[in-house]
PDB file of C-alpha atoms and ligand atoms in Angstrom:
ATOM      1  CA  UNK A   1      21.667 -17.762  41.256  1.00 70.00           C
ATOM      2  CA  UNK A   2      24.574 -15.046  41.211  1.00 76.00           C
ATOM      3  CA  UNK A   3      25.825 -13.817  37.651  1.00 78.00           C
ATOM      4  CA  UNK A   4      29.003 -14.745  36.718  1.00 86.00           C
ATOM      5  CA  UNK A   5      31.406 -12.539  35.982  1.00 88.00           C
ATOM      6  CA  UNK A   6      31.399 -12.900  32.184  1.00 91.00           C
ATOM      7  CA  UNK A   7      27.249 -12.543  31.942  1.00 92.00           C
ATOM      8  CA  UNK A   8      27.751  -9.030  33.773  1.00 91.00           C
ATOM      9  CA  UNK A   9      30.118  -8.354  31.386  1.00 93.00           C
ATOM     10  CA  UNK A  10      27.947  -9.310  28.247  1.00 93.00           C
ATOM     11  CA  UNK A  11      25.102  -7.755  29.971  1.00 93.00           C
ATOM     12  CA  UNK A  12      26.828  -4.039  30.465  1.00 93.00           C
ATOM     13  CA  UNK A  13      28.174  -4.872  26.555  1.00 94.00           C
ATOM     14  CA  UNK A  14      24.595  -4.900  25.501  1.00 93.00           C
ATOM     15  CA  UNK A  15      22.942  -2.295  27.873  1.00 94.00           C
ATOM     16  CA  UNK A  16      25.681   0.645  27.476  1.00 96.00           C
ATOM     17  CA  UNK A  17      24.228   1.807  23.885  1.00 95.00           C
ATOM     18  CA  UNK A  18      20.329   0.821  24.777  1.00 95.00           C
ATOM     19  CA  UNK A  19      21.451   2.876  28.311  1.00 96.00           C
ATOM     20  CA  UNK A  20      23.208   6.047  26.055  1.00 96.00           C
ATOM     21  CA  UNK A  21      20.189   5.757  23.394  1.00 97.00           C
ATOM     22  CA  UNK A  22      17.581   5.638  26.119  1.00 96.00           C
ATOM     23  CA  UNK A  23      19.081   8.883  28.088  1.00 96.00           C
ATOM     24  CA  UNK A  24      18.958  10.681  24.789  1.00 97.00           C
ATOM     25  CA  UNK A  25      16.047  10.104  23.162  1.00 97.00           C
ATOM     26  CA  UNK A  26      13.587   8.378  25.358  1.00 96.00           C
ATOM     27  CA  UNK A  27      13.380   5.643  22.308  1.00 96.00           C
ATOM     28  CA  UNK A  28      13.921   2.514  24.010  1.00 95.00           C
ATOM     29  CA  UNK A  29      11.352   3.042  26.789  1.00 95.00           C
ATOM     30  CA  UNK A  30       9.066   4.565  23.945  1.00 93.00           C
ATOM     31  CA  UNK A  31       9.714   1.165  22.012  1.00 93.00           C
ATOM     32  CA  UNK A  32       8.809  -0.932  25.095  1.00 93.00           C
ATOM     33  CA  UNK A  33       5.467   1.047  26.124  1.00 92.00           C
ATOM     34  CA  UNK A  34       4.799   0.041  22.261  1.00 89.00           C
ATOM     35  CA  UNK A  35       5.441  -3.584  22.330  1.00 89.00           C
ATOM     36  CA  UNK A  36       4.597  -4.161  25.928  1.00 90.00           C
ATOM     37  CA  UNK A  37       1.298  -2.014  26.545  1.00 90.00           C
ATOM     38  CA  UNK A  38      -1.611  -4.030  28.211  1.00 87.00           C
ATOM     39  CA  UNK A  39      -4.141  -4.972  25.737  1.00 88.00           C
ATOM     40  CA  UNK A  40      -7.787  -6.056  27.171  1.00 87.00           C
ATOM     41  CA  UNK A  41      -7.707  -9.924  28.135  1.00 86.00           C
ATOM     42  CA  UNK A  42      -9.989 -11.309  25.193  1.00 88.00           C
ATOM     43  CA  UNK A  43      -7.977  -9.885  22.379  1.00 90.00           C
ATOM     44  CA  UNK A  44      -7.473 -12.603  19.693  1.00 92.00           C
ATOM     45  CA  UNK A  45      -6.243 -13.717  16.822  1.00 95.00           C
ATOM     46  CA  UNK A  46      -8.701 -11.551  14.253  1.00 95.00           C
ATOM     47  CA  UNK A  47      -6.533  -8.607  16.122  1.00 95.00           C
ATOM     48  CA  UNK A  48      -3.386 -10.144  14.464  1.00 96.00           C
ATOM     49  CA  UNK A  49      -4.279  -8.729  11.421  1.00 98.00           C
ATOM     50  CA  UNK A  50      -3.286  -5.371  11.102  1.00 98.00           C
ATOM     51  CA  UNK A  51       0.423  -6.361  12.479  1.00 97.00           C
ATOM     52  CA  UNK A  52       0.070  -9.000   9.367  1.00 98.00           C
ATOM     53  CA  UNK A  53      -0.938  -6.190   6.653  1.00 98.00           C
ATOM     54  CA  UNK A  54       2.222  -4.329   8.104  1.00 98.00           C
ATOM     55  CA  UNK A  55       4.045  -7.046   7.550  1.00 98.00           C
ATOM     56  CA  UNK A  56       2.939  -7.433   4.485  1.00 98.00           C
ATOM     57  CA  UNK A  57       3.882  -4.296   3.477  1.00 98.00           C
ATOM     58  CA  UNK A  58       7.278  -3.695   5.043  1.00 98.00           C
ATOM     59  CA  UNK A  59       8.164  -7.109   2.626  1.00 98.00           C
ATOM     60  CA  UNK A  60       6.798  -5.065  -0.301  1.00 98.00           C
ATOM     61  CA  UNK A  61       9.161  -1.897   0.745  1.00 98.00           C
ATOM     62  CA  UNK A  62      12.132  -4.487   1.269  1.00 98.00           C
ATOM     63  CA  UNK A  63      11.805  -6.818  -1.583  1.00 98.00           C
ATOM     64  CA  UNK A  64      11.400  -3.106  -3.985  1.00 98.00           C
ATOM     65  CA  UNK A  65      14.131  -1.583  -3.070  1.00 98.00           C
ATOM     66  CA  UNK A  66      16.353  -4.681  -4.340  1.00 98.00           C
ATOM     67  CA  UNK A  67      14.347  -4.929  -7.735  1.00 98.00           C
ATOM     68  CA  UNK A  68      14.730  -0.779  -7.841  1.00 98.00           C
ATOM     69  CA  UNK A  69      18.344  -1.531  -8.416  1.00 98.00           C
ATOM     70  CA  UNK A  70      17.701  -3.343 -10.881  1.00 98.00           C
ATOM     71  CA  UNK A  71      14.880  -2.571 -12.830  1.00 98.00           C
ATOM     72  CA  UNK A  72      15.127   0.703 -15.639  1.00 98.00           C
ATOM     73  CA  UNK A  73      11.993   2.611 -16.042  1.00 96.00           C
ATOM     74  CA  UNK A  74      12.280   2.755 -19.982  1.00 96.00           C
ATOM     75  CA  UNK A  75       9.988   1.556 -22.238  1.00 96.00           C
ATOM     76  CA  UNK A  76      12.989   0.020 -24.520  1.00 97.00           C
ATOM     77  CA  UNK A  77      14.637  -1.454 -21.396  1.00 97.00           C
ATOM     78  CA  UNK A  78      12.158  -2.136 -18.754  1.00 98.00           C
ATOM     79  CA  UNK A  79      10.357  -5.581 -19.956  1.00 98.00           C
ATOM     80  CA  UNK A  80      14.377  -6.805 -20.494  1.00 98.00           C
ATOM     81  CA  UNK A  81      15.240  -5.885 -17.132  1.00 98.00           C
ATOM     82  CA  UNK A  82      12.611  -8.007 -15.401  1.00 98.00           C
ATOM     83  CA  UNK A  83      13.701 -10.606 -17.265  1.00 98.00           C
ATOM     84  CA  UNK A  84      17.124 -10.195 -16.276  1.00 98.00           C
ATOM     85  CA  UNK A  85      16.217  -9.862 -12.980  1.00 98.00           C
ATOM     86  CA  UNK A  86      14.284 -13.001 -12.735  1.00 98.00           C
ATOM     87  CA  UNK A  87      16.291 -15.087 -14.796  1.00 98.00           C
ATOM     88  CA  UNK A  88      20.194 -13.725 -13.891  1.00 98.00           C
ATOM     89  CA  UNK A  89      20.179 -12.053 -10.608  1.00 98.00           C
ATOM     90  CA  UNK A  90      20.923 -14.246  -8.057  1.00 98.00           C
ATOM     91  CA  UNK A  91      17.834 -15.175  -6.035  1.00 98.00           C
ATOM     92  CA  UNK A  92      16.322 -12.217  -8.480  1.00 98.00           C
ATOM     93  CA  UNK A  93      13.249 -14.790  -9.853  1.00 98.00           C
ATOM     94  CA  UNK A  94      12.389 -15.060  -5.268  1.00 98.00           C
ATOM     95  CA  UNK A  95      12.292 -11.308  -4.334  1.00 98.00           C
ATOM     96  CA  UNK A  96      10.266 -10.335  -7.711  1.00 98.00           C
ATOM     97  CA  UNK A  97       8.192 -13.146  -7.055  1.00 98.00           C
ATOM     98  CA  UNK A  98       7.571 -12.391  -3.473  1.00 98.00           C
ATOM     99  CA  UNK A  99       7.014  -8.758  -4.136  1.00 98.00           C
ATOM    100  CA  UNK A 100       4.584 -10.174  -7.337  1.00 98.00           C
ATOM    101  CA  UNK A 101       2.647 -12.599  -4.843  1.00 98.00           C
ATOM    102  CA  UNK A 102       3.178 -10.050  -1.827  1.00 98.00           C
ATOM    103  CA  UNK A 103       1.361  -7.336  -3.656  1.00 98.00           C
ATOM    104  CA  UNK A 104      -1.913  -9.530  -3.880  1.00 98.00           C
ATOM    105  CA  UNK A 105      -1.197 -10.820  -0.434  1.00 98.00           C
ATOM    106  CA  UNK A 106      -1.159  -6.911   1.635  1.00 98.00           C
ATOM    107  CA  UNK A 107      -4.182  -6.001  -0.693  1.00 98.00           C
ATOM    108  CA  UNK A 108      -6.127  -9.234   0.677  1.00 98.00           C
ATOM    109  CA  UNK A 109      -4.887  -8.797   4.352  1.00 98.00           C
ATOM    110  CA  UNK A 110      -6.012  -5.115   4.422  1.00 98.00           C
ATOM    111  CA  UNK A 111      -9.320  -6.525   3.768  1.00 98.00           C
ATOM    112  CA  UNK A 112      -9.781  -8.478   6.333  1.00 98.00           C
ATOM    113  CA  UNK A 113      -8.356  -6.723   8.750  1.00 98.00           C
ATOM    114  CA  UNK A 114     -10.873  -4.083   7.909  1.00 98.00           C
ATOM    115  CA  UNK A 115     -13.552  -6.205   7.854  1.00 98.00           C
ATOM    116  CA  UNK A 116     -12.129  -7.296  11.513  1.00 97.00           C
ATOM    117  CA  UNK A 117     -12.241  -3.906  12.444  1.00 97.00           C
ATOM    118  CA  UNK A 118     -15.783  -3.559  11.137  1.00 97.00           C
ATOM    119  CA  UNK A 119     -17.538  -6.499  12.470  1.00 95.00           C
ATOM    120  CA  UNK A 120     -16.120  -5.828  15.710  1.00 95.00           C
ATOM    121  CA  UNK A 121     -17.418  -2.366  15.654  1.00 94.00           C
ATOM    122  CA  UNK A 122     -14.128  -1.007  16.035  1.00 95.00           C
ATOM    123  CA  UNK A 123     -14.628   2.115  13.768  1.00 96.00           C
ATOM    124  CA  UNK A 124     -16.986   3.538  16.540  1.00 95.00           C
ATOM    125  CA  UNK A 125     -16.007   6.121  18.407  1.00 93.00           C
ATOM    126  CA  UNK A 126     -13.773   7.319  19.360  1.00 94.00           C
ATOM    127  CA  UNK A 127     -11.500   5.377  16.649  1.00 96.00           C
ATOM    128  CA  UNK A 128     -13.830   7.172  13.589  1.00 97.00           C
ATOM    129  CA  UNK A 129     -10.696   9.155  12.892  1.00 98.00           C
ATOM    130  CA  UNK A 130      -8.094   5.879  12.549  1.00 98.00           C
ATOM    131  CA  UNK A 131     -10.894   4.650  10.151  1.00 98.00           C
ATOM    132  CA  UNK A 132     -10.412   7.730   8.595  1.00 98.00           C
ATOM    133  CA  UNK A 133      -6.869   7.565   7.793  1.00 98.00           C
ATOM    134  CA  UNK A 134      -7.185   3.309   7.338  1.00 98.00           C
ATOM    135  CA  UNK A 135      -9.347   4.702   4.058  1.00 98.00           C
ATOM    136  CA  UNK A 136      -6.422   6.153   3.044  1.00 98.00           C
ATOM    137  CA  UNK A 137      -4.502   3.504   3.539  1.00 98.00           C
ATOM    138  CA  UNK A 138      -6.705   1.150   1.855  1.00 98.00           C
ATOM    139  CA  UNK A 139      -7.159   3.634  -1.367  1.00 97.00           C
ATOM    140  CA  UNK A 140      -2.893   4.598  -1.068  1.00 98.00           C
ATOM    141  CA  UNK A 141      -2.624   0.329  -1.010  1.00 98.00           C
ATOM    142  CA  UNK A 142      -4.418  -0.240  -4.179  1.00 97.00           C
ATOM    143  CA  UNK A 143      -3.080   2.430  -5.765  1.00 97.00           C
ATOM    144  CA  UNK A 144       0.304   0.534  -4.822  1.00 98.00           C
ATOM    145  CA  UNK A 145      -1.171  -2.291  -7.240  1.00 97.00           C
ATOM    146  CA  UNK A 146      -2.188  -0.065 -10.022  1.00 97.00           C
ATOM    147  CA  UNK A 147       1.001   1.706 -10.729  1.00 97.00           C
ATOM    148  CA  UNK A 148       2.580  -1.050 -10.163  1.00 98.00           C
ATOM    149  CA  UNK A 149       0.761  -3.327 -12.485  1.00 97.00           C
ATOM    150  CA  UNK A 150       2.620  -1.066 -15.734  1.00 97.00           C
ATOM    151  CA  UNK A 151       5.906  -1.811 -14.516  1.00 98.00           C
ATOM    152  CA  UNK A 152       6.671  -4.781 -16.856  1.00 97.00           C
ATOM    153  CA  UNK A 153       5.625  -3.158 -19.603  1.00 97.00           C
ATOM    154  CA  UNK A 154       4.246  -5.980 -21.552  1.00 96.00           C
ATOM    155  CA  UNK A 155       0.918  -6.121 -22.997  1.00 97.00           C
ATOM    156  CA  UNK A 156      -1.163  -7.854 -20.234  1.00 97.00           C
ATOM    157  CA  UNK A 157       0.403  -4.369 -18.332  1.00 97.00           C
ATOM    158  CA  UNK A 158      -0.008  -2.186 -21.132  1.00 97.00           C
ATOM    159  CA  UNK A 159      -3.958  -2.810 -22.053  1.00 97.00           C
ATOM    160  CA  UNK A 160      -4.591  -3.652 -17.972  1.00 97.00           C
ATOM    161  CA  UNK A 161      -2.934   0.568 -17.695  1.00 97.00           C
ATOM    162  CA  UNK A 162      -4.984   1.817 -20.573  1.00 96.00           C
ATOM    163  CA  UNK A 163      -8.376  -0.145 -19.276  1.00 97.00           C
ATOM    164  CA  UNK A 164      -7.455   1.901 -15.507  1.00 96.00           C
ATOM    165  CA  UNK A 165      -6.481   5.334 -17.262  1.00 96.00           C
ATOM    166  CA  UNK A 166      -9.914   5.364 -19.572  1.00 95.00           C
ATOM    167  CA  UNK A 167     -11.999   4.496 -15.622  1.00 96.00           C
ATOM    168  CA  UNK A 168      -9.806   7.425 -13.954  1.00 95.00           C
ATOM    169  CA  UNK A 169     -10.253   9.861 -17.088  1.00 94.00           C
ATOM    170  CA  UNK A 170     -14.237   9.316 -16.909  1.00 96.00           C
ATOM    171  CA  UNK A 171     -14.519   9.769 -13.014  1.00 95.00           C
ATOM    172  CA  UNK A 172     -16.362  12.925 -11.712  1.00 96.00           C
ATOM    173  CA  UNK A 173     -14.573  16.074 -11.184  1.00 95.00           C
ATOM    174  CA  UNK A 174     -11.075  15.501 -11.119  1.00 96.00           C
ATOM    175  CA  UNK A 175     -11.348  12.508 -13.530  1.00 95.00           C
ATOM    176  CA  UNK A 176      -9.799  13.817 -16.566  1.00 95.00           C
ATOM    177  CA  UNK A 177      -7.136  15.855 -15.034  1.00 95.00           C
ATOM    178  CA  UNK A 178      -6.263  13.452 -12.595  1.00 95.00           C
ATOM    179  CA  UNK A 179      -5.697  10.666 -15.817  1.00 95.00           C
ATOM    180  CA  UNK A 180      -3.751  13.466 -17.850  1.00 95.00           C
ATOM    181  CA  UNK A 181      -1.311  13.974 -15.020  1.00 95.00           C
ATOM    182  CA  UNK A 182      -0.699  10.328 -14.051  1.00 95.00           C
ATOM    183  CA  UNK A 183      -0.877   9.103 -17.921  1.00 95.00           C
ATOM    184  CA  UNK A 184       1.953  12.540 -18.882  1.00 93.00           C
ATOM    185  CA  UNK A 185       0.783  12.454 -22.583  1.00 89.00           C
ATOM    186  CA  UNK A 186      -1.616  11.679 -25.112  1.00 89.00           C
ATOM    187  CA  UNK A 187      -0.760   7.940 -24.899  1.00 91.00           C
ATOM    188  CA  UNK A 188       0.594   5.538 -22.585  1.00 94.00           C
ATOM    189  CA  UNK A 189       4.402   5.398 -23.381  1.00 94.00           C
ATOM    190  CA  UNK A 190       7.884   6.567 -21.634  1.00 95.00           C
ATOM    191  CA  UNK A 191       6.502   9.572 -19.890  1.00 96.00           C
ATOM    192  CA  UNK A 192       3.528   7.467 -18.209  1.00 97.00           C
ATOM    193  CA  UNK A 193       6.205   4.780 -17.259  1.00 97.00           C
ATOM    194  CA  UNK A 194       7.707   7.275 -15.511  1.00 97.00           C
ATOM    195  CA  UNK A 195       5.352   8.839 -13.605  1.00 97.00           C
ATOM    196  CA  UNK A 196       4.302   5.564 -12.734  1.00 98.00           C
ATOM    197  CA  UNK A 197       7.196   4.591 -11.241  1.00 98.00           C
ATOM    198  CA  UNK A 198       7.580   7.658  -9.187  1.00 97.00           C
ATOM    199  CA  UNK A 199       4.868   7.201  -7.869  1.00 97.00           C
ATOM    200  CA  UNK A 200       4.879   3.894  -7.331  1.00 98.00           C
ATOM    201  CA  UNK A 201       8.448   3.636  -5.267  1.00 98.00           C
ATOM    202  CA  UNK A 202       8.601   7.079  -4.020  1.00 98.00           C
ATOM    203  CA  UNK A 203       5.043   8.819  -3.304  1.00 98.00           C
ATOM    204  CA  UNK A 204       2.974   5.907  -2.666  1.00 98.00           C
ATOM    205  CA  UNK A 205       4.529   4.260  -0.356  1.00 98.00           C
ATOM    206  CA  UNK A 206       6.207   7.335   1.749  1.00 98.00           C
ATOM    207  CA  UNK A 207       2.525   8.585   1.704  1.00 98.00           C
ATOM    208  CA  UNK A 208       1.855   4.889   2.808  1.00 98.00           C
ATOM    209  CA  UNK A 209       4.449   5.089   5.636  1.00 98.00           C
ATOM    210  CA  UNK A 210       3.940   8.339   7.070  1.00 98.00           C
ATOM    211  CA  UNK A 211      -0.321   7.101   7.899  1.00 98.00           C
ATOM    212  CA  UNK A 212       0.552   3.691   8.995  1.00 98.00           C
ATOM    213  CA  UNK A 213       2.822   6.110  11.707  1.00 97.00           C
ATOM    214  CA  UNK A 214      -0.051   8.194  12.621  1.00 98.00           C
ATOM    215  CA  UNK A 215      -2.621   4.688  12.413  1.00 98.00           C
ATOM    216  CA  UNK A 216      -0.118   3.273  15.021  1.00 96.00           C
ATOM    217  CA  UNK A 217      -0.094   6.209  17.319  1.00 95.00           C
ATOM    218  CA  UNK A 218      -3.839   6.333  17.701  1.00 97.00           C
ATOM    219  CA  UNK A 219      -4.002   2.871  18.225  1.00 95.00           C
ATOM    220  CA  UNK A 220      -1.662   3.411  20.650  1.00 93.00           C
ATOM    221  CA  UNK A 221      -3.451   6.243  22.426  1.00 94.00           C
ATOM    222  CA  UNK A 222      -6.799   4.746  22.258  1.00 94.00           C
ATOM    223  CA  UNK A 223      -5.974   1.489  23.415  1.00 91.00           C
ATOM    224  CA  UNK A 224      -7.352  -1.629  21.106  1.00 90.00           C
ATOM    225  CA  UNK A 225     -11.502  -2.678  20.940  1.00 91.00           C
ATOM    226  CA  UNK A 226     -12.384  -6.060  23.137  1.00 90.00           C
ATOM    227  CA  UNK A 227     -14.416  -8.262  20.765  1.00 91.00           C
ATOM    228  CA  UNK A 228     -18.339  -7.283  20.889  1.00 90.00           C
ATOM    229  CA  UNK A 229     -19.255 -10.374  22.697  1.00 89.00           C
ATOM    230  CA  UNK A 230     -16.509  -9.661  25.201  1.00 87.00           C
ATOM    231  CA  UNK A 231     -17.906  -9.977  28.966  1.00 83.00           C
ATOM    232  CA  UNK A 232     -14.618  -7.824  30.406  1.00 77.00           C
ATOM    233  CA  UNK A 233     -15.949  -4.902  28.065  1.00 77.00           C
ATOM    234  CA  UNK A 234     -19.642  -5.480  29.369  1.00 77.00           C
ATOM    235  CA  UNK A 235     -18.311  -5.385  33.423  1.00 73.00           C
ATOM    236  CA  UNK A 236     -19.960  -8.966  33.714  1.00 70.00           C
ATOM    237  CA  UNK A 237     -16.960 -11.202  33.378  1.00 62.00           C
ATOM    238  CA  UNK A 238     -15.431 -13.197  36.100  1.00 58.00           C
ATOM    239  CA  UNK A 239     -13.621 -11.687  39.360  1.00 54.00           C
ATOM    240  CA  UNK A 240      -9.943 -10.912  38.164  1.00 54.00           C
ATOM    241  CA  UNK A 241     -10.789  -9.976  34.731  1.00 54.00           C
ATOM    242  CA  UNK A 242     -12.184  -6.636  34.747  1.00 53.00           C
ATOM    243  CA  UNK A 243      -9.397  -4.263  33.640  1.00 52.00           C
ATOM    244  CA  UNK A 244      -9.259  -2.130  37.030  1.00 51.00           C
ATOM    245  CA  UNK A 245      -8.327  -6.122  38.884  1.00 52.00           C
ATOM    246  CA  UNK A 246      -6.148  -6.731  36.228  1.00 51.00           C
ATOM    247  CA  UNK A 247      -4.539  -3.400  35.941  1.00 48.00           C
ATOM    248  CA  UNK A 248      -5.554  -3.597  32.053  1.00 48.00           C
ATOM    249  CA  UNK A 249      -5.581  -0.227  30.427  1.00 46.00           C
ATOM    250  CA  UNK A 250      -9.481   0.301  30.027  1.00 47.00           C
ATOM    251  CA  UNK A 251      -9.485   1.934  26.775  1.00 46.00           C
ATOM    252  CA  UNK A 252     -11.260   5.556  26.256  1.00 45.00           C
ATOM    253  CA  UNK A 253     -14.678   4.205  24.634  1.00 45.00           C
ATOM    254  CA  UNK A 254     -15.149   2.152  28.043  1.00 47.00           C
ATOM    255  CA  UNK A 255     -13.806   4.909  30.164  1.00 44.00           C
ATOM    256  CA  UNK A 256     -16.170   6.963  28.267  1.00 44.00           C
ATOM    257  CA  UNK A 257     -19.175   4.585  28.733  1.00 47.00           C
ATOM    258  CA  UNK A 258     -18.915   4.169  32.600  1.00 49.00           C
ATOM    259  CA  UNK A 259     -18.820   8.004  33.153  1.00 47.00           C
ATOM    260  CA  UNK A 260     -22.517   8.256  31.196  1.00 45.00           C
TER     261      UNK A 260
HETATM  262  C1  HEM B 301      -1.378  -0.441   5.429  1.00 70.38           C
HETATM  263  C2  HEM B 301      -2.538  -0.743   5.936  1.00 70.38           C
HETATM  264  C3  HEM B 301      -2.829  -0.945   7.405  1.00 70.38           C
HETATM  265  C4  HEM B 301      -1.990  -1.298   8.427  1.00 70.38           C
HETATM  266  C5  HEM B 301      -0.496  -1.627   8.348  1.00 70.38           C
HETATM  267  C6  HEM B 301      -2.780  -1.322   9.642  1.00 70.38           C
HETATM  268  C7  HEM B 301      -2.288  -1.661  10.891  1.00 70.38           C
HETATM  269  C8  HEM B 301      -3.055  -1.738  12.049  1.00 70.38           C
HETATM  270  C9  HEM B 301      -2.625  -2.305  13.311  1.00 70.38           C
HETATM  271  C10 HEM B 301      -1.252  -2.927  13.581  1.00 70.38           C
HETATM  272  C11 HEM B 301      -3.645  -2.170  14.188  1.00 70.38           C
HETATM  273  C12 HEM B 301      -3.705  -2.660  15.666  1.00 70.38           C
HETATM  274  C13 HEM B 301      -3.981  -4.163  15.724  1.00 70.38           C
HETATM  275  C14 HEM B 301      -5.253  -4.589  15.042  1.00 70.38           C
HETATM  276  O1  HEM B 301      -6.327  -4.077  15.412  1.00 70.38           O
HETATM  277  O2  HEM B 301      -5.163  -5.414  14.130  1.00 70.38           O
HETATM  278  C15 HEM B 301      -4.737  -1.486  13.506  1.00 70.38           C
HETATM  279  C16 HEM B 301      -5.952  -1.104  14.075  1.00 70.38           C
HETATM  280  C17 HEM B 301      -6.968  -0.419  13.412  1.00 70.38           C
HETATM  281  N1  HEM B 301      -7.080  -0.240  12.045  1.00 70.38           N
HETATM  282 FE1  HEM B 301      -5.593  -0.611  10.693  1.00 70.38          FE
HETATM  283  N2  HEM B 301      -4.075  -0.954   9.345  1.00 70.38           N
HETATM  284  C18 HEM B 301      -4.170  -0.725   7.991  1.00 70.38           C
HETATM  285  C19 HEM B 301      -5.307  -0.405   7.271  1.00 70.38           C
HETATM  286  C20 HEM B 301      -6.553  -0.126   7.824  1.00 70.38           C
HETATM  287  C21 HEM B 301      -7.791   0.111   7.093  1.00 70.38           C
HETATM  288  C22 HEM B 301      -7.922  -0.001   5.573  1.00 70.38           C
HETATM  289  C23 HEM B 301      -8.763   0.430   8.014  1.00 70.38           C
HETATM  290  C24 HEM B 301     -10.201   0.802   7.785  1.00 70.38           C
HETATM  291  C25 HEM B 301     -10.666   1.465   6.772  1.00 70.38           C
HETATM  292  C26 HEM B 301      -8.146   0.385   9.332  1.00 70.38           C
HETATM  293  C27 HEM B 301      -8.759   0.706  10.518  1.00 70.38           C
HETATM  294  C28 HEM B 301      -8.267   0.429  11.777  1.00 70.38           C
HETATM  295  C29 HEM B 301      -8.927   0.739  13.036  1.00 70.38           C
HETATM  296  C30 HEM B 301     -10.261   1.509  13.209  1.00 70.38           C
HETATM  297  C31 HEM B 301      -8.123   0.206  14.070  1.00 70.38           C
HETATM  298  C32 HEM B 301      -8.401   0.230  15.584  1.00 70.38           C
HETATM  299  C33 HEM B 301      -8.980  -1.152  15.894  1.00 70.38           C
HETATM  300  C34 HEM B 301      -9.191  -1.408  17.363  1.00 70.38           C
HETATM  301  O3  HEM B 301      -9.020  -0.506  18.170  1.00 70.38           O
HETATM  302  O4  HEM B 301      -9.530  -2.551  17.688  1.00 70.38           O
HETATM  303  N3  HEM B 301      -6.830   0.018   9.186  1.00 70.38           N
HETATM  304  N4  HEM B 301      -4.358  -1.243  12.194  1.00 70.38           N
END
């Protein structure tokens, strides 16, 4: 059916910036390799889970930057202002409780996506160095809850901090430094509240960002594992699956294993 007139109009509307964007930057196509790329046949749900843990964690970014603008890192003020927040703020009691709830939530979904990634073998080469930097992410996550956990500054917060900072201070090595530098003092108090914060909305989760970057690039590159039972990784499955008919891409560790 011919376009009207007003659809070609609409269409060169929408296509002029994607069209001056694309010529400068090479973004958009960039974009679409990324959300478009050919994934092996037999990828299912279980593979759904690291998109969910990024979900997870871009509502965490969101949902903190609103209660950052509210909240005031002070031991005198900081239990007052999550009250205010969820009882004054409009809609203030639904984005602290979904970053509250949300917090347990990306902690529980990084766990099972890892354990996807482990019981599918995944971690194998030559994806032992995105297991590398998913331990960061896992240790970075958690370390999302802990500094978060002070925040409220009440005493479930307080004792729950003092309980973490005693572990930290006895760990090997770097234990007791590591504990004075986080804790800022001799007690837990407005300098450890702080420090807390700071690194709980600014170090954590740019540290956080920057890996899930370089995780999504080498997924990228490296193309995602077929489940271990998967007959188009073994070369056994029916004509029109195997990734050369179906002009899949075949992945290194495949490309690898066929070469041998
Ligand atoms: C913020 C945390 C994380 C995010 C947002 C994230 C995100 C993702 C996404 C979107 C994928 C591709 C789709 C999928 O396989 O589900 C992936 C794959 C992968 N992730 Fe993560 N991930 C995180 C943490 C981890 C952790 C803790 C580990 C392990 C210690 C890990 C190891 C891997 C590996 C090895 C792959 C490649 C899997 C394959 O090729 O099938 N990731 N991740």
């Amino acid at each position: 059916m011919p376009k009207s007139g007003r659809r070609k109009h609409m269409e060169a509307v929408v296509l002029y910036p994607l069209d001056w964007l694309e010529e400068r930057s090479g973004l958009v196509g960039g974009i679409k390799y990324f959300l478009f790329r050919k994934v092996p046949g037999d990828t299912g749900w279980a593979q759904t889970l690291g998109s969910a843990t990024l979900t997870a964690f871009l509502v965490q970014a969101i949902t903190g930057v609103i209660l950052a603008m509210f909240y005031k890192p002070d031991p005198d003020h900081a239990y007052s202002s999550i009250q205010h927040i969820t009882n004054d703020v409009t809609f203030g009691w639904l984005v602290r409780g979904m970053h509250r709830w949300g917090a347990s939530v990306f902690i529980i979904l990084l766990f099972f996506h890892m354990a996807r990634v482990f019981l599918y073998g995944a971690y194998k080469y030559p994806r032992e160095l995105n297991w590398i930097v998913g331990v960061f992410l896992l240790i970075l996550g958690m370390f999302e809850g802990f500094t978060g956990y002070l925040l409220p500054y009440d005493q479930t917060a307080y004792w729950a901090t003092v309980v973490g900072m005693n572990i930290t201070g006895n760990g090997p090595f770097v234990g007791t430094v590591l504990a004075q530098i986080m804790q800022g003092g001799p007690a837990i108090g407005s300098d450890s509240l702080s420090r807390f914060y700071s690194l709980h909305m600014l170090v954590a989760p740019g540290a956080i960002f920057a890996l899930i970057g370089l995780h999504l690039y080498l997924v990228v590159r490296l193309g995602v594992t077929s489940p271990p039972w998967s007959k188009e990784a073994a070369g056994t499955g029916p004509i029109g699956t195997q990734p050369s008919e179906n002009g899949s891409r075949a992945g290194l560790t495949r490309a690898w294993r066929r070469s041998k």
